[in-house]
Amino acid sequence: MIDKKTLLAVFQNRYACKKFDSSKKIPKDEADFILEAARLSPSSFGLEGWQFVAVYSDELLRKKIGEACFAQDNVFTSSLIVVSLCKAAKAYAPESAFVRQRAERFPDELAAFLADYRGYHGYLHSAGRLDEWSRAQTYICCANMMTAATACGIQSCAIEGFINDEVLTILNYSAEEWNVGIITVFGYAAGDNFEPRKKIREPKESIITWR
């Protein structure tokens, strides 16, 4: 098992890097490691309603995505961009081919899975929260990727400022089938971004309640 102090040090050392050194490239094996952290992330009902587009060597694509992210410098200068896409609401219908394909991987009977899933889906559908639920799961992947990157000495930043339909068009994904959950950028810090400011967090006593 990982030593607790070592793991906490990784969390302590992660920060939102606002500018990367574009001359420094993340080794491919470490980029693969970061993406593996996303692939192994948990998802609701184990459906894995996501796709990850890793922009590693296509500089024109990096530029286009940067422009769709309101020209944020850390997107342009990053070594790796991971666009986490999430299935649109209609994909999660209990009788959809997607849900059936995912559910059939599990050892339990499909009917048993659907009996459990159908009620929860019905609630999300009636509350208009299916897209929100789908998108939220990509944030788990994002957090795991950033932690994995920090463990490798690689900086990162989560990007929530982007034009959804523009990014989908750039990547040739249908806006009827997909949404952009979150974009995460990775690289090696440049200049003043190399030394992060002291981490600011509320004390445990003010945010944790034990019952």
Tab-separated table of C-alpha atoms in Angstrom:
chain	number	residue	atom	x	y	z
A	1	MET	CA	0.000	0.000	0.000
A	2	ILE	CA	1.037	3.617	-0.541
A	3	ASP	CA	2.425	5.366	2.509
A	4	LYS	CA	-0.163	7.862	3.799
A	5	LYS	CA	2.363	10.677	4.167
A	6	THR	CA	3.533	10.165	0.592
A	7	LEU	CA	-0.024	10.307	-0.732
A	8	LEU	CA	-0.868	13.411	1.293
A	9	ALA	CA	2.304	15.057	-0.035
A	10	VAL	CA	1.037	14.479	-3.583
A	11	PHE	CA	-2.249	16.203	-2.730
A	12	GLN	CA	-0.334	18.991	-1.009
A	13	ASN	CA	1.935	19.555	-4.021
A	14	ARG	CA	-0.774	19.661	-6.688
A	15	TYR	CA	-1.690	23.148	-7.836
A	16	ALA	CA	-3.375	24.882	-10.764
A	17	CYS	CA	-0.540	25.709	-13.154
A	18	LYS	CA	-1.391	28.747	-15.273
A	19	LYS	CA	1.529	28.569	-17.714
A	20	PHE	CA	3.605	25.653	-18.941
A	21	ASP	CA	7.032	25.479	-20.555
A	22	SER	CA	6.000	24.490	-24.079
A	23	SER	CA	9.545	23.314	-24.877
A	24	LYS	CA	9.264	20.465	-22.372
A	25	LYS	CA	7.346	17.396	-23.497
A	26	ILE	CA	5.721	14.869	-21.191
A	27	PRO	CA	7.169	11.412	-21.973
A	28	LYS	CA	4.636	9.181	-23.710
A	29	ASP	CA	4.724	6.538	-20.978
A	30	GLU	CA	3.821	9.141	-18.364
A	31	ALA	CA	1.019	10.508	-20.565
A	32	ASP	CA	-0.252	6.924	-20.799
A	33	PHE	CA	-0.069	6.644	-17.006
A	34	ILE	CA	-2.172	9.790	-16.596
A	35	LEU	CA	-4.804	8.450	-19.006
A	36	GLU	CA	-4.817	5.100	-17.212
A	37	ALA	CA	-5.807	6.945	-14.023
A	38	ALA	CA	-8.829	8.250	-15.925
A	39	ARG	CA	-9.720	4.851	-17.363
A	40	LEU	CA	-9.643	3.206	-13.928
A	41	SER	CA	-11.821	5.877	-12.322
A	42	PRO	CA	-15.180	4.911	-10.818
A	43	SER	CA	-18.426	5.692	-12.600
A	44	SER	CA	-22.055	5.549	-11.500
A	45	PHE	CA	-23.456	2.046	-12.015
A	46	GLY	CA	-20.150	1.193	-13.719
A	47	LEU	CA	-21.458	2.571	-17.016
A	48	GLU	CA	-18.322	4.536	-17.961
A	49	GLY	CA	-20.273	7.016	-20.040
A	50	TRP	CA	-17.174	8.834	-21.195
A	51	GLN	CA	-14.533	9.169	-23.870
A	52	PHE	CA	-11.131	10.818	-23.504
A	53	VAL	CA	-9.469	12.694	-26.346
A	54	ALA	CA	-5.764	13.101	-25.612
A	55	VAL	CA	-4.150	15.902	-27.608
A	56	TYR	CA	-0.447	15.118	-27.460
A	57	SER	CA	1.266	15.774	-30.792
A	58	ASP	CA	-1.319	17.599	-32.943
A	59	GLU	CA	-0.291	21.246	-32.555
A	60	LEU	CA	-3.056	22.603	-34.785
A	61	LEU	CA	-5.657	20.802	-32.698
A	62	ARG	CA	-4.060	22.168	-29.520
A	63	LYS	CA	-4.366	25.698	-30.922
A	64	LYS	CA	-8.019	25.232	-31.906
A	65	ILE	CA	-8.953	23.859	-28.501
A	66	GLY	CA	-7.072	26.699	-26.830
A	67	GLU	CA	-9.135	29.201	-28.794
A	68	ALA	CA	-12.344	27.406	-27.753
A	69	CYS	CA	-11.143	27.741	-24.139
A	70	PHE	CA	-11.182	31.547	-24.369
A	71	ALA	CA	-7.466	31.606	-25.297
A	72	GLN	CA	-6.250	30.478	-21.883
A	73	ASP	CA	-2.459	30.450	-21.919
A	74	ASN	CA	-2.066	27.143	-20.121
A	75	VAL	CA	-4.055	25.364	-22.832
A	76	PHE	CA	-1.814	26.715	-25.595
A	77	THR	CA	1.411	25.929	-23.703
A	78	SER	CA	0.429	22.516	-22.344
A	79	SER	CA	2.161	19.303	-23.363
A	80	LEU	CA	-0.998	17.200	-23.000
A	81	ILE	CA	-4.664	18.160	-23.217
A	82	VAL	CA	-7.285	15.649	-22.125
A	83	VAL	CA	-10.827	16.460	-23.198
A	84	SER	CA	-13.191	14.370	-21.086
A	85	LEU	CA	-16.400	13.814	-23.032
A	86	CYS	CA	-19.594	12.526	-21.452
A	87	LYS	CA	-22.607	10.830	-22.993
A	88	ALA	CA	-25.694	12.995	-23.522
A	89	ALA	CA	-28.807	12.221	-21.483
A	90	LYS	CA	-30.576	10.044	-24.039
A	91	ALA	CA	-27.802	7.438	-23.964
A	92	TYR	CA	-28.750	6.516	-20.409
A	93	ALA	CA	-32.273	5.284	-21.134
A	94	PRO	CA	-32.597	1.865	-19.431
A	95	GLU	CA	-33.338	0.093	-22.715
A	96	SER	CA	-30.639	1.869	-24.739
A	97	ALA	CA	-28.005	-0.151	-26.572
A	98	PHE	CA	-25.309	1.663	-24.582
A	99	VAL	CA	-26.729	0.744	-21.164
A	100	ARG	CA	-27.370	-2.830	-22.282
A	101	GLN	CA	-23.828	-3.252	-23.635
A	102	ARG	CA	-22.273	-1.906	-20.460
A	103	ALA	CA	-24.566	-3.889	-18.148
A	104	GLU	CA	-23.951	-7.176	-19.930
A	105	ARG	CA	-20.310	-7.043	-18.817
A	106	PHE	CA	-21.342	-7.617	-15.206
A	107	PRO	CA	-21.823	-11.047	-13.605
A	108	ASP	CA	-25.419	-10.388	-12.503
A	109	GLU	CA	-28.393	-10.900	-14.784
A	110	LEU	CA	-29.242	-7.956	-17.034
A	111	ALA	CA	-32.775	-7.916	-15.623
A	112	ALA	CA	-31.410	-7.517	-12.094
A	113	PHE	CA	-29.196	-4.624	-13.169
A	114	LEU	CA	-32.050	-2.853	-14.936
A	115	ALA	CA	-34.381	-3.339	-11.979
A	116	ASP	CA	-31.874	-1.493	-9.802
A	117	TYR	CA	-30.975	1.121	-12.406
A	118	ARG	CA	-34.412	1.986	-13.750
A	119	GLY	CA	-35.663	3.725	-10.605
A	120	TYR	CA	-32.585	5.912	-10.282
A	121	HIS	CA	-32.679	6.813	-13.959
A	122	GLY	CA	-36.349	7.712	-13.602
A	123	TYR	CA	-35.541	10.121	-10.795
A	124	LEU	CA	-32.717	11.801	-12.723
A	125	HIS	CA	-34.862	12.034	-15.839
A	126	SER	CA	-37.823	13.588	-14.033
A	127	ALA	CA	-35.523	16.039	-12.242
A	128	GLY	CA	-33.806	17.025	-15.503
A	129	ARG	CA	-30.437	16.038	-14.078
A	130	LEU	CA	-29.168	13.359	-16.457
A	131	ASP	CA	-26.692	15.627	-18.263
A	132	GLU	CA	-25.494	17.055	-14.947
A	133	TRP	CA	-25.034	13.525	-13.550
A	134	SER	CA	-23.137	12.409	-16.646
A	135	ARG	CA	-20.841	15.436	-16.593
A	136	ALA	CA	-20.126	15.185	-12.859
A	137	GLN	CA	-18.494	11.798	-13.327
A	138	THR	CA	-15.787	13.247	-15.559
A	139	TYR	CA	-14.657	15.389	-12.630
A	140	ILE	CA	-13.684	12.205	-10.797
A	141	CYS	CA	-11.482	11.272	-13.761
A	142	CYS	CA	-10.015	14.769	-13.820
A	143	ALA	CA	-9.078	14.636	-10.133
A	144	ASN	CA	-7.488	11.218	-10.506
A	145	MET	CA	-5.484	12.336	-13.536
A	146	MET	CA	-4.206	15.435	-11.736
A	147	THR	CA	-3.161	13.340	-8.744
A	148	ALA	CA	-1.389	10.843	-11.014
A	149	ALA	CA	0.378	13.675	-12.830
A	150	THR	CA	1.555	15.282	-9.600
A	151	ALA	CA	2.993	11.937	-8.501
A	152	CYS	CA	5.129	12.056	-11.679
A	153	GLY	CA	6.289	15.636	-11.112
A	154	ILE	CA	3.929	16.945	-13.791
A	155	GLN	CA	1.756	20.013	-13.235
A	156	SER	CA	-1.853	20.334	-14.304
A	157	CYS	CA	-4.932	22.533	-14.386
A	158	ALA	CA	-8.632	21.767	-14.696
A	159	ILE	CA	-10.325	23.886	-17.362
A	160	GLU	CA	-14.031	24.635	-16.978
A	161	GLY	CA	-14.022	27.665	-19.259
A	162	PHE	CA	-14.736	26.364	-22.752
A	163	ILE	CA	-17.379	26.628	-25.456
A	164	ASN	CA	-18.979	23.194	-25.441
A	165	ASP	CA	-20.270	23.032	-29.008
A	166	GLU	CA	-17.067	24.496	-30.456
A	167	VAL	CA	-14.936	21.850	-28.774
A	168	LEU	CA	-17.274	19.105	-29.997
A	169	THR	CA	-17.100	20.461	-33.543
A	170	ILE	CA	-13.295	20.659	-33.423
A	171	LEU	CA	-13.120	17.030	-32.280
A	172	ASN	CA	-15.849	15.884	-34.678
A	173	TYR	CA	-18.222	14.654	-31.967
A	174	SER	CA	-21.989	15.057	-32.289
A	175	ALA	CA	-23.586	17.587	-29.933
A	176	GLU	CA	-26.663	15.344	-29.879
A	177	GLU	CA	-24.646	12.431	-28.533
A	178	TRP	CA	-21.972	14.074	-26.377
A	179	ASN	CA	-21.090	16.955	-24.068
A	180	VAL	CA	-17.708	18.155	-22.888
A	181	GLY	CA	-17.457	17.320	-19.202
A	182	ILE	CA	-14.182	19.017	-18.381
A	183	ILE	CA	-10.807	19.683	-19.991
A	184	THR	CA	-7.560	19.014	-18.148
A	185	VAL	CA	-4.153	20.279	-19.242
A	186	PHE	CA	-0.746	18.957	-18.231
A	187	GLY	CA	2.869	19.980	-18.585
A	188	TYR	CA	5.907	21.371	-16.805
A	189	ALA	CA	5.555	24.769	-15.184
A	190	ALA	CA	7.240	27.808	-16.720
A	191	GLY	CA	8.780	30.799	-14.993
A	192	ASP	CA	6.884	32.116	-12.001
A	193	ASN	CA	4.514	29.149	-12.154
A	194	PHE	CA	7.284	26.758	-11.158
A	195	GLU	CA	6.938	27.536	-7.455
A	196	PRO	CA	3.290	27.469	-6.375
A	197	ARG	CA	1.988	29.725	-3.672
A	198	LYS	CA	1.372	28.217	-0.264
A	199	LYS	CA	-1.725	26.030	-0.389
A	200	ILE	CA	-4.712	27.780	1.152
A	201	ARG	CA	-7.338	25.524	2.685
A	202	GLU	CA	-9.891	25.943	5.428
A	203	PRO	CA	-9.013	24.162	8.690
A	204	LYS	CA	-10.620	20.767	9.190
A	205	GLU	CA	-12.660	22.047	12.110
A	206	SER	CA	-14.527	24.532	9.915
A	207	ILE	CA	-15.532	22.148	7.125
A	208	ILE	CA	-15.825	18.663	8.660
A	209	THR	CA	-18.667	17.694	10.963
A	210	TRP	CA	-18.538	14.347	12.735
A	211	ARG	CA	-21.855	12.826	13.768
